[in-house]
PDB file of C-alpha atoms in Angstrom:
ATOM      1  CA  MET O1362      36.580  15.225  29.440  1.00  0.00           C
ATOM      2  CA  THR O1363      33.509  13.741  27.813  1.00  0.00           C
ATOM      3  CA  THR O1364      32.711  15.007  24.342  1.00  0.00           C
ATOM      4  CA  THR O1365      29.176  13.636  24.182  1.00  0.00           C
ATOM      5  CA  SER O1366      26.354  12.948  26.587  1.00  0.00           C
ATOM      6  CA  ALA O1367      23.482  10.568  27.126  1.00  0.00           C
ATOM      7  CA  THR O1368      21.192  13.421  26.106  1.00  0.00           C
ATOM      8  CA  GLN O1369      23.015  13.896  22.810  1.00  0.00           C
ATOM      9  CA  GLU O1370      22.919  10.148  22.164  1.00  0.00           C
ATOM     10  CA  ILE O1371      19.153  10.147  22.763  1.00  0.00           C
ATOM     11  CA  ALA O1372      18.732  13.115  20.419  1.00  0.00           C
ATOM     12  CA  ALA O1373      20.782  11.330  17.744  1.00  0.00           C
ATOM     13  CA  ALA O1374      18.642   8.184  18.017  1.00  0.00           C
ATOM     14  CA  ALA O1375      15.298  10.027  18.156  1.00  0.00           C
ATOM     15  CA  PRO O1376      13.303  10.918  15.059  1.00  0.00           C
ATOM     16  CA  GLU O1377      14.301  14.241  13.461  1.00  0.00           C
ATOM     17  CA  SER O1378      10.983  15.720  14.578  1.00  0.00           C
ATOM     18  CA  ALA O1379      11.820  15.109  18.262  1.00  0.00           C
ATOM     19  CA  HIS O1380      13.038  17.968  20.438  1.00  0.00           C
ATOM     20  CA  VAL O1381      15.236  16.817  23.324  1.00  0.00           C
ATOM     21  CA  VAL O1382      15.804  18.992  26.397  1.00  0.00           C
ATOM     22  CA  LYS O1383      18.208  18.185  29.228  1.00  0.00           C
ATOM     23  CA  ALA O1384      16.729  18.960  32.653  1.00  0.00           C
ATOM     24  CA  PHE O1385      16.519  17.739  36.260  1.00  0.00           C
ATOM     25  CA  ASN O1386      19.839  15.918  36.584  1.00  0.00           C
ATOM     26  CA  THR O1387      21.272  18.601  38.872  1.00  0.00           C
ATOM     27  CA  ILE O1388      18.515  18.167  41.486  1.00  0.00           C
ATOM     28  CA  PHE O1389      18.302  15.148  43.788  1.00  0.00           C
ATOM     29  CA  GLY O1390      14.768  13.725  43.801  1.00  0.00           C
ATOM     30  CA  HIS O1391      14.279  13.947  47.548  1.00  0.00           C
ATOM     31  CA  VAL O1392      15.452  17.596  47.517  1.00  0.00           C
ATOM     32  CA  LEU O1393      12.934  18.297  44.742  1.00  0.00           C
ATOM     33  CA  ALA O1394      10.208  16.607  46.784  1.00  0.00           C
ATOM     34  CA  LYS O1395      10.688  19.104  49.626  1.00  0.00           C
ATOM     35  CA  GLY O1396       9.039  21.758  47.498  1.00  0.00           C
ATOM     36  CA  THR O1397      11.557  24.490  48.283  1.00  0.00           C
ATOM     37  CA  PRO O1398      12.499  27.016  45.576  1.00  0.00           C
ATOM     38  CA  LEU O1399      15.258  25.567  43.394  1.00  0.00           C
ATOM     39  CA  ASP O1400      17.098  26.358  40.185  1.00  0.00           C
ATOM     40  CA  ALA O1401      16.773  23.860  37.348  1.00  0.00           C
ATOM     41  CA  PHE O1402      19.394  24.041  34.606  1.00  0.00           C
ATOM     42  CA  ILE O1403      18.194  23.127  31.118  1.00  0.00           C
ATOM     43  CA  ALA O1404      19.829  22.698  27.719  1.00  0.00           C
ATOM     44  CA  GLY O1405      18.404  22.050  24.287  1.00  0.00           C
ATOM     45  CA  ASP O1406      18.532  23.124  20.660  1.00  0.00           C
ATOM     46  CA  SER O1407      14.832  23.970  20.270  1.00  0.00           C
ATOM     47  CA  ALA O1408      13.658  27.282  21.741  1.00  0.00           C
ATOM     48  CA  GLY O1409      10.066  26.031  21.614  1.00  0.00           C
ATOM     49  CA  ALA O1410      10.861  22.816  23.494  1.00  0.00           C
ATOM     50  CA  LYS O1411      12.863  24.741  26.103  1.00  0.00           C
ATOM     51  CA  SER O1412       9.914  27.113  26.503  1.00  0.00           C
ATOM     52  CA  THR O1413       7.604  24.149  27.145  1.00  0.00           C
ATOM     53  CA  VAL O1414      10.025  22.650  29.689  1.00  0.00           C
ATOM     54  CA  THR O1415      10.436  26.061  31.332  1.00  0.00           C
ATOM     55  CA  ALA O1416       6.655  26.374  31.729  1.00  0.00           C
ATOM     56  CA  PHE O1417       6.548  22.899  33.275  1.00  0.00           C
ATOM     57  CA  LEU O1418       9.387  23.740  35.678  1.00  0.00           C
ATOM     58  CA  GLU O1419       7.727  27.009  36.649  1.00  0.00           C
ATOM     59  CA  SER O1420       4.478  25.125  37.339  1.00  0.00           C
ATOM     60  CA  MET O1421       6.524  23.205  39.931  1.00  0.00           C
ATOM     61  CA  GLU O1422       7.788  26.526  41.326  1.00  0.00           C
ATOM     62  CA  LEU O1423      11.305  25.927  40.007  1.00  0.00           C
ATOM     63  CA  ARG O1424      13.388  28.569  38.274  1.00  0.00           C
ATOM     64  CA  ALA O1425      14.547  27.370  34.858  1.00  0.00           C
ATOM     65  CA  LEU O1426      18.000  28.578  33.885  1.00  0.00           C
ATOM     66  CA  ASP O1427      18.849  28.093  30.204  1.00  0.00           C
ATOM     67  CA  ALA O1428      22.435  26.839  29.926  1.00  0.00           C
ATOM     68  CA  GLY O1429      22.441  26.742  26.107  1.00  0.00           C
ATOM     69  CA  GLY O1430      22.177  24.115  23.402  1.00  0.00           C
ATOM     70  CA  LEU O1431      22.651  20.365  23.644  1.00  0.00           C
ATOM     71  CA  GLN O1432      26.413  20.875  23.380  1.00  0.00           C
ATOM     72  CA  VAL O1433      26.168  21.897  27.074  1.00  0.00           C
ATOM     73  CA  ALA O1434      24.582  18.565  28.063  1.00  0.00           C
ATOM     74  CA  PRO O1435      27.930  16.881  28.882  1.00  0.00           C
ATOM     75  CA  THR O1436      28.650  19.697  31.339  1.00  0.00           C
ATOM     76  CA  LEU O1437      25.241  19.335  33.003  1.00  0.00           C
ATOM     77  CA  GLU O1438      25.737  15.572  33.252  1.00  0.00           C
ATOM     78  CA  SER O1439      29.177  16.132  34.790  1.00  0.00           C
ATOM     79  CA  THR O1440      27.615  18.604  37.214  1.00  0.00           C
ATOM     80  CA  GLY O1441      25.278  15.857  38.384  1.00  0.00           C
ATOM     81  CA  LEU O1442      28.333  13.670  39.024  1.00  0.00           C
ATOM     82  CA  LEU O1443      29.936  16.549  40.934  1.00  0.00           C
ATOM     83  CA  LEU O1444      26.877  16.787  43.198  1.00  0.00           C
ATOM     84  CA  MET O1445      27.000  13.048  43.872  1.00  0.00           C
ATOM     85  CA  GLY O1446      30.700  13.255  44.698  1.00  0.00           C
ATOM     86  CA  LEU O1447      30.134  16.163  47.080  1.00  0.00           C
ATOM     87  CA  ALA O1448      27.259  14.331  48.743  1.00  0.00           C
ATOM     88  CA  ARG O1449      29.256  11.127  49.209  1.00  0.00           C
ATOM     89  CA  ASN O1450      32.201  13.031  50.634  1.00  0.00           C
ATOM     90  CA  GLY O1451      30.593  14.977  53.418  1.00  0.00           C
ATOM     91  CA  ALA O1452      28.332  17.646  51.902  1.00  0.00           C
ATOM     92  CA  CYS O1453      25.247  15.410  52.501  1.00  0.00           C
ATOM     93  CA  PHE O1454      22.553  14.590  49.987  1.00  0.00           C
ATOM     94  CA  ASP O1455      20.383  17.595  50.876  1.00  0.00           C
ATOM     95  CA  ILE O1456      22.331  19.924  48.569  1.00  0.00           C
ATOM     96  CA  SER O1457      21.388  21.643  45.360  1.00  0.00           C
ATOM     97  CA  LEU O1458      23.022  24.032  42.940  1.00  0.00           C
ATOM     98  CA  GLY O1459      21.776  27.504  42.248  1.00  0.00           C
ATOM     99  CA  ALA O1460      22.928  30.593  40.445  1.00  0.00           C
ATOM    100  CA  ALA O1461      22.829  34.233  41.370  1.00  0.00           C
ATOM    101  CA  VAL O1462      21.285  35.892  38.326  1.00  0.00           C
ATOM    102  CA  ARG O1463      21.435  39.672  38.289  1.00  0.00           C
TER     103      ARG O1463
END
């Protein structure tokens, strides 16, 4: 299992004033382009930055689901790999992940 992520590496290299948020890697671009309602999982350590990203996602009619801090980024990146594996092995590339939130 990976203990770090590209997102965490970017955050480590960015200036301290930067706020990094992980988003979009669990949605294939062509599925996003269809304009259907989708869930977008996000992760980040700054509540303000996540709020800004959430507003942006909502402006695209996506539902932002906060997965936690940047320590969750490796899981989101692995989830993107899971989607690619499913797509390559018969599920097709028109899939997306969602969550039932009650």
